[in-house]
GROMACS .gro file of C-alpha atoms in nm:
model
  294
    1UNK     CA    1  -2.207  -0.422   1.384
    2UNK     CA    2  -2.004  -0.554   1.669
    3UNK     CA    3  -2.040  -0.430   2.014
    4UNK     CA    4  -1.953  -0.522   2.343
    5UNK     CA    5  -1.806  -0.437   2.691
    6UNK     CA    6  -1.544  -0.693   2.710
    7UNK     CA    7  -1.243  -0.651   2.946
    8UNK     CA    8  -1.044  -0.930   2.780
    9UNK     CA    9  -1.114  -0.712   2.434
   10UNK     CA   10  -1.073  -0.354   2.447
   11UNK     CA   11  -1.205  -0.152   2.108
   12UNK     CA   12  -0.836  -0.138   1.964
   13UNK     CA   13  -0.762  -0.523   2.003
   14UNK     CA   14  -1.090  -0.574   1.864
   15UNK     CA   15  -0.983  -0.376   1.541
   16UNK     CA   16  -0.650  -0.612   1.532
   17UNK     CA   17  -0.870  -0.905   1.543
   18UNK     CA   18  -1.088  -0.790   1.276
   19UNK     CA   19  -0.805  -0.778   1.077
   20UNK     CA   20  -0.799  -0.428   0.947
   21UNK     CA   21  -1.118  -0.523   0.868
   22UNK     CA   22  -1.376  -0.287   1.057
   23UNK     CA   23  -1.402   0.026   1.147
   24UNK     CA   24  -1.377   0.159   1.472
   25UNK     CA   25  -1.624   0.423   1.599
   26UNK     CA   26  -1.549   0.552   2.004
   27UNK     CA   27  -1.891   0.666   2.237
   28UNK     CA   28  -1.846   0.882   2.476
   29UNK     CA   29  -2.100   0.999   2.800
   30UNK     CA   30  -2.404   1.234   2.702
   31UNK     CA   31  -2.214   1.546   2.587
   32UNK     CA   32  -2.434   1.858   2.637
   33UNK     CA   33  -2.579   1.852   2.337
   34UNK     CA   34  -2.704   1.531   2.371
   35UNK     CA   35  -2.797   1.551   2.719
   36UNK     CA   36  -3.054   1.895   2.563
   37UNK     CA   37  -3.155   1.621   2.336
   38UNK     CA   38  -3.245   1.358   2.590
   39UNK     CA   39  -3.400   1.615   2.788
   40UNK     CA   40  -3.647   1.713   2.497
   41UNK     CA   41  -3.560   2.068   2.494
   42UNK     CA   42  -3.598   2.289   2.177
   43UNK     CA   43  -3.266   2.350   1.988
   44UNK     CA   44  -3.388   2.659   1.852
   45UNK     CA   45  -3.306   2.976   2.052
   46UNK     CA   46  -3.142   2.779   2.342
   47UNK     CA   47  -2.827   2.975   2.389
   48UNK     CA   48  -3.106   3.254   2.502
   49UNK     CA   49  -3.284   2.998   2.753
   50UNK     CA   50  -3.178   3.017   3.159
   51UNK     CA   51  -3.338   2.708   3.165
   52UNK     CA   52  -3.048   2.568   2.940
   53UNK     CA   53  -2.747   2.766   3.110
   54UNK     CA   54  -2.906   2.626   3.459
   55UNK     CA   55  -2.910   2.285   3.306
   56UNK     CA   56  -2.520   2.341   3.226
   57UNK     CA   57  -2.414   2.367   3.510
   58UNK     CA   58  -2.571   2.102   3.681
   59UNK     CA   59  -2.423   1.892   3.356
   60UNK     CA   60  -2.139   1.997   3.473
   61UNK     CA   61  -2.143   1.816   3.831
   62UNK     CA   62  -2.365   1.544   3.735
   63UNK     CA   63  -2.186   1.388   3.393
   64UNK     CA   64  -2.287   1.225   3.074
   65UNK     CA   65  -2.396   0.891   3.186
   66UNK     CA   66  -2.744   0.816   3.030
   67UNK     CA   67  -2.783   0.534   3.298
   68UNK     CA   68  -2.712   0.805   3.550
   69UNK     CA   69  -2.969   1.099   3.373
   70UNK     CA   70  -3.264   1.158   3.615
   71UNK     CA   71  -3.172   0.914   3.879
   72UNK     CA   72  -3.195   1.069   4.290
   73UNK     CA   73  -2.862   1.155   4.396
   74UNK     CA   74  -2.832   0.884   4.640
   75UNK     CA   75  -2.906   0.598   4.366
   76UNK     CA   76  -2.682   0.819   4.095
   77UNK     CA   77  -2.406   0.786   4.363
   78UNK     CA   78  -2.452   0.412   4.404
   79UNK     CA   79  -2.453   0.331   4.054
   80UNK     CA   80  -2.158   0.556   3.987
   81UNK     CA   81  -1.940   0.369   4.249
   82UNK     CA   82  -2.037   0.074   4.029
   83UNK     CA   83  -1.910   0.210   3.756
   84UNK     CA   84  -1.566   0.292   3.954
   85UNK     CA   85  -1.525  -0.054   4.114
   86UNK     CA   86  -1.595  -0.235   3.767
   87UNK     CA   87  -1.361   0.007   3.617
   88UNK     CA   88  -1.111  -0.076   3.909
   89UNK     CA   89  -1.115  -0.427   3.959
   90UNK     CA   90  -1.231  -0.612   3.617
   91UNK     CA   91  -1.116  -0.319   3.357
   92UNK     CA   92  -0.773  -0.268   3.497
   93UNK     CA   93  -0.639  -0.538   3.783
   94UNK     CA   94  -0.848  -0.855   3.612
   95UNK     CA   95  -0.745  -0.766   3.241
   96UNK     CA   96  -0.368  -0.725   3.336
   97UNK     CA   97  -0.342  -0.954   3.644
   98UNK     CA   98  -0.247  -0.672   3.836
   99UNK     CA   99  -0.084  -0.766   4.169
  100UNK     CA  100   0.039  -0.425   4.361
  101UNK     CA  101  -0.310  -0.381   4.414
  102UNK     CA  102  -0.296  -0.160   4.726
  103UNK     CA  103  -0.046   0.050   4.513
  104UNK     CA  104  -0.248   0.061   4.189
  105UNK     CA  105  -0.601   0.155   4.339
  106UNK     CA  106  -0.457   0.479   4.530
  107UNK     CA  107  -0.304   0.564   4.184
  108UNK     CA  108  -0.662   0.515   3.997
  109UNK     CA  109  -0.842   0.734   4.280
  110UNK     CA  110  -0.551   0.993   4.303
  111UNK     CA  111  -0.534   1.037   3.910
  112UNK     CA  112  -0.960   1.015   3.859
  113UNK     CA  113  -0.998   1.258   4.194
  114UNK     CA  114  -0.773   1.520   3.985
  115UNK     CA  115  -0.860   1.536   3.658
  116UNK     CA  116  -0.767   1.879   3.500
  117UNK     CA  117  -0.440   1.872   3.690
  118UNK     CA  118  -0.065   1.796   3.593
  119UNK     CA  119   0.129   1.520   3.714
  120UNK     CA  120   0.491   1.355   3.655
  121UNK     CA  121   0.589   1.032   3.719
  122UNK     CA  122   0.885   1.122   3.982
  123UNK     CA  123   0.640   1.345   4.184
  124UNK     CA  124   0.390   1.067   4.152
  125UNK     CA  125   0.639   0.825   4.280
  126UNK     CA  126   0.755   1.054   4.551
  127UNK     CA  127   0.405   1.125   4.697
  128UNK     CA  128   0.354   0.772   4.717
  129UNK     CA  129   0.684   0.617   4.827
  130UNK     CA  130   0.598   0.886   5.157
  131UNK     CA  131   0.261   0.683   5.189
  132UNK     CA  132   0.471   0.347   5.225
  133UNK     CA  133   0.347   0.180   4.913
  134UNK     CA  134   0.618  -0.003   4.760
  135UNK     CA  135   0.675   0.017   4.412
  136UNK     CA  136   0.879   0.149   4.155
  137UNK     CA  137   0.856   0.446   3.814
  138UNK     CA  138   0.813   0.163   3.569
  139UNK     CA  139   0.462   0.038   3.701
  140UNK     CA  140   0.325   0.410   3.750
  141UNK     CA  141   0.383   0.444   3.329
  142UNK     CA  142   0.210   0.095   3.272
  143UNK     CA  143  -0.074   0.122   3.508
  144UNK     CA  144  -0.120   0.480   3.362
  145UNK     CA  145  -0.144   0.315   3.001
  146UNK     CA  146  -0.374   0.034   3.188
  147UNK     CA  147  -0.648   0.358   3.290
  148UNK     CA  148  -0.627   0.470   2.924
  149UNK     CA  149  -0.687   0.152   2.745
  150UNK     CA  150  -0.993   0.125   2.925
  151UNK     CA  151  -1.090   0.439   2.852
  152UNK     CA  152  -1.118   0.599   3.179
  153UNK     CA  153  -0.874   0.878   3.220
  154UNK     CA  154  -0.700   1.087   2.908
  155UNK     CA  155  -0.347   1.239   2.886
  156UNK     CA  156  -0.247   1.547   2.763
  157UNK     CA  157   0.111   1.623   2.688
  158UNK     CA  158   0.284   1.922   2.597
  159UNK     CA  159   0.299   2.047   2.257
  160UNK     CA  160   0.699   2.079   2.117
  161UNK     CA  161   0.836   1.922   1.840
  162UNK     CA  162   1.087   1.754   2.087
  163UNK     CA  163   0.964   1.432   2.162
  164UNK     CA  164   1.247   1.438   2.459
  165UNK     CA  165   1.070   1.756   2.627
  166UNK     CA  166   0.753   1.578   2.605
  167UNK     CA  167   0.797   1.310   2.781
  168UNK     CA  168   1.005   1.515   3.053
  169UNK     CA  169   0.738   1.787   3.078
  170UNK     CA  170   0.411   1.725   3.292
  171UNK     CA  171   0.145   1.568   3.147
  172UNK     CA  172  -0.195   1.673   3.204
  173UNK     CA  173  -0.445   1.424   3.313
  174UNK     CA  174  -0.836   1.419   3.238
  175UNK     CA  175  -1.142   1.231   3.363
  176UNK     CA  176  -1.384   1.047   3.129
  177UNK     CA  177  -1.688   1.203   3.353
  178UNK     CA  178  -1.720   1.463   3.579
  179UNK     CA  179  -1.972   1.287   3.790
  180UNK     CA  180  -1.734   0.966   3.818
  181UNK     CA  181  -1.445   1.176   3.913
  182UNK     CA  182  -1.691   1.244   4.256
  183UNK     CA  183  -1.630   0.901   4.349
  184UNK     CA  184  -1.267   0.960   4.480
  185UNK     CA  185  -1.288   1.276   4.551
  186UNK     CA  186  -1.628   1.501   4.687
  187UNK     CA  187  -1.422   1.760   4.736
  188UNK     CA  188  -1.405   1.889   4.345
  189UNK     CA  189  -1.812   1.917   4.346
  190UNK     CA  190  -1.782   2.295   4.357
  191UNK     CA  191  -1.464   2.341   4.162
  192UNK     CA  192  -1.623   2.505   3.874
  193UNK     CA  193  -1.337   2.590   3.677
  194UNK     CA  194  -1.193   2.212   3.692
  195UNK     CA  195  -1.486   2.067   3.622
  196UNK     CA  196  -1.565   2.286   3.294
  197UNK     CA  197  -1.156   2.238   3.226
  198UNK     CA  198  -1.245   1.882   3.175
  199UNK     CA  199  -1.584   1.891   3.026
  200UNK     CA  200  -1.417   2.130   2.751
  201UNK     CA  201  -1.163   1.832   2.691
  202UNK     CA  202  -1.412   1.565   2.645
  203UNK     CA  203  -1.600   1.801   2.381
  204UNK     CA  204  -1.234   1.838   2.220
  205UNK     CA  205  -1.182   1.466   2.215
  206UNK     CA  206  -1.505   1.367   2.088
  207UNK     CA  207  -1.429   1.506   1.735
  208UNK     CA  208  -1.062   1.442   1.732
  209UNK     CA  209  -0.816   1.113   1.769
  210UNK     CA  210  -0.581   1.016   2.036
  211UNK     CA  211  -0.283   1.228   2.075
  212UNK     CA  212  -0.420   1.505   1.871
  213UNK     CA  213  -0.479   1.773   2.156
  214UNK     CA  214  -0.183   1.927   2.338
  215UNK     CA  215  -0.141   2.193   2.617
  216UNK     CA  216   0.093   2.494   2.575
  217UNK     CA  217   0.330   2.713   2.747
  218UNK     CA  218   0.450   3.042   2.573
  219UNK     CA  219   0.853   3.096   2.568
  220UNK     CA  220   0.759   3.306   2.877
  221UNK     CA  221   0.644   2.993   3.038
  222UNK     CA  222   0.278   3.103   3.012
  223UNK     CA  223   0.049   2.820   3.002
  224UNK     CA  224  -0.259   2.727   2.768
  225UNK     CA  225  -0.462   2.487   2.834
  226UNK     CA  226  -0.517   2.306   2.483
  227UNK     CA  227  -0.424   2.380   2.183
  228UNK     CA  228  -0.551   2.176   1.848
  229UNK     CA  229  -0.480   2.189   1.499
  230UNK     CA  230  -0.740   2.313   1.240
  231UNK     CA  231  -0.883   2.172   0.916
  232UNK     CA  232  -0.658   2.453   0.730
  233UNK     CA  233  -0.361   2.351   0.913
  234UNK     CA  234  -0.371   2.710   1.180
  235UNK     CA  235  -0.360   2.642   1.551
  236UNK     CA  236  -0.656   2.682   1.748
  237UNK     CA  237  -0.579   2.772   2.161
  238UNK     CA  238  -0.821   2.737   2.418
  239UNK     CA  239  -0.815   2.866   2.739
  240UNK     CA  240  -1.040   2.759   3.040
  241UNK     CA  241  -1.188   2.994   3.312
  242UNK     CA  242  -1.451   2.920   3.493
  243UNK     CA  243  -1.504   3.273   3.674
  244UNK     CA  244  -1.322   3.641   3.542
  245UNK     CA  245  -1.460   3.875   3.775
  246UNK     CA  246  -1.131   3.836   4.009
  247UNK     CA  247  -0.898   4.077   3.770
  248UNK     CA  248  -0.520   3.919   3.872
  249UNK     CA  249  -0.764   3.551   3.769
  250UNK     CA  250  -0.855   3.779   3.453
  251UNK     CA  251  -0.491   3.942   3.345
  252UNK     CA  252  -0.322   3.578   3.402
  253UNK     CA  253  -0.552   3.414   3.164
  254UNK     CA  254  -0.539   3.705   2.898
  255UNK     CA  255  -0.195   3.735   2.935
  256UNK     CA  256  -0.106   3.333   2.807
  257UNK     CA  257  -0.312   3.402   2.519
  258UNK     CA  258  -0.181   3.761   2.395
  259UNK     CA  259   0.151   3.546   2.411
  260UNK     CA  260   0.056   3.302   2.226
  261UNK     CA  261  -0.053   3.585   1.951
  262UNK     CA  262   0.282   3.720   1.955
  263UNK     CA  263   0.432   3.388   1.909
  264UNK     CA  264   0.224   3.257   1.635
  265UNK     CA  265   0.092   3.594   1.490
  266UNK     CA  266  -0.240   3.610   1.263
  267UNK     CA  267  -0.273   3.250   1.223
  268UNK     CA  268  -0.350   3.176   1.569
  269UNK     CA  269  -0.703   3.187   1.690
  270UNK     CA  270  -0.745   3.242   2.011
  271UNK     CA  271  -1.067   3.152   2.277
  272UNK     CA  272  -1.121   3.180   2.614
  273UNK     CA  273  -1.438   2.960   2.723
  274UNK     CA  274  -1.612   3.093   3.072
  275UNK     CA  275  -1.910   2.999   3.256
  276UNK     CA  276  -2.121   3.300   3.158
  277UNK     CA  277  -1.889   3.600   2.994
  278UNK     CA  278  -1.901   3.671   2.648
  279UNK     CA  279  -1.743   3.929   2.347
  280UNK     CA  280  -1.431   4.021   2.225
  281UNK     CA  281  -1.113   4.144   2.388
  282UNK     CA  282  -0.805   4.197   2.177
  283UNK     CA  283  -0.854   3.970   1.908
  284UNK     CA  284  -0.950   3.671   2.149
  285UNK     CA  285  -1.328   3.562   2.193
  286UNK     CA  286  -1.473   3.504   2.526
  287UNK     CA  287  -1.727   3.239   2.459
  288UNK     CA  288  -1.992   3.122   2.737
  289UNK     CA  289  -1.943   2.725   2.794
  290UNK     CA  290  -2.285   2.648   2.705
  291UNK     CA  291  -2.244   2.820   2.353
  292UNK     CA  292  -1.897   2.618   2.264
  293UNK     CA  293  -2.113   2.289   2.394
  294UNK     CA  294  -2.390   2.361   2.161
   0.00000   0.00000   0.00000
């Protein structure tokens, strides 16, 4: 077993050095499941526990790190900024002798601060040409790769078999932890429904590889927020709401996925995750977060 938290080495350079010979296994933050697990509470008969759906959401806000787990929120805050400036500085601008540096750290916080949001290079480029950095389209796509490689933020593209309309469309960006995406930006603390947006990808990505989890908009231009493929080769669509007591909130987020049922008929299985609702409506399932998480 090899391990390691080298910034000169990141886990797929490590497989190239191995020469094909290793296999490569990715950890993630405490998921929820784990996080039950390092809190010693009973598996059986959780979903029924408001202990456990209390515990959710304060997963939610306060993230997967086990360092972090049980700390006081002002120590959990300093040790998270830790995390962000090593990140920052010997991740990202050490490993590729970054030298826009101004440039490239507004770009980390901006992208980190927003995770669960969709972004395009021009608009990028725009917003930050108006904030006088100086820089140019090409080094917001490599800096970009530079905060994946070290695993920090996640890309989501849209799914079309048009690899042209891919890279044209938005791309949606995601956070490795909620807590970390704090840092930058307080603000998102009681954004429920971006928070559980992300902490729904991470779950997805655990169990699947890079590039394997899309977003979707219907020919009506209806949007879904992922959409993976399943072991028997159906599509599985997942939609994200934190909150569906507002009913325009409720009939936008239905709507997407009744398209997507037109579209893709009897093969395509349909869920809408939510903080608390659950049952059936129309052939989609409403699952509470804390029951997909377990």
């Amino acid at each position: 077993y090899i391990t390691g938290s080298s910034a000169r080495l990141l886990g797929r350079e490590i497989a190239t050095q191995m020469r094909g010979r290793s296999l490569r296994h990715e950890f993630f933050p405490f998921s929820f499941r784990e996080r039950l697990e390092f809190a010693k509470i009973e598996t059986t008969g959780r979903q029924e526990s408001a202990h456990v759906r209390a515990l959710f959401r304060s997963f939610l806000t306060e993230g997967g790190f086990p360092e972090a787990t049980g700390l006081s929120d002002t120590l959990k805050r300093k040790l998270l900024r830790e995390y962000f400036d090593l990140l920052l500085l010997r991740d990202v601008i050490e490993r590729n002798r970054a030298t826009n540096i101004p440039a490239l750290k507004f770009l980390f916080a901006r992208l980190l601060g927003h995770p669960a949001s969709a972004y395009t290079i021009n608009k990028l480029f725009e917003q930050m040409k108006s904030l006088g950095y100086r820089l140019d389209k090409s080094s917001i796509t490599e800096w970009i790769g530079w905060f994946e490689d070290c695993y920090a933020l996640y890309t989501v593209p849209l799914l079309t078999p048009s690899i042209a309309k891919q890279n044209t469309n938005p791309k949606k960006i995601y956070s490795i932890d909620n807590a970390l995406s704090l840092i930058p930006n307080p603000l998102i603390l009681n954004d429920y429904g971006r928070l559980l947006e992300n902490a729904v990808f991470l779950e997805l990505r655990r169990s699947r590889e890079p590039g394997t989890i899309h977003y979707y908009k219907s020919k009506k231009g209806l949007e879904v927020d992922f959409v993976v493929e399943q072991e028997n080769g159906s599509k599985h669509f997942i939609q994200v709401c934190a909150d569906l007591q507002n009913e325009p909130t409720r009939a936008r987020e239905f709507a997407a996925l009744k398209e997507v049922q037109n579209e893709f008929g009897p093969s395509a299985r349909c869920t809408l995750i939510t903080l608390e609702e659950s049952g059936e409506e129309d052939g989609i399932e409403i699952l509470p977060a804390w029951k997909f998480f377990s």
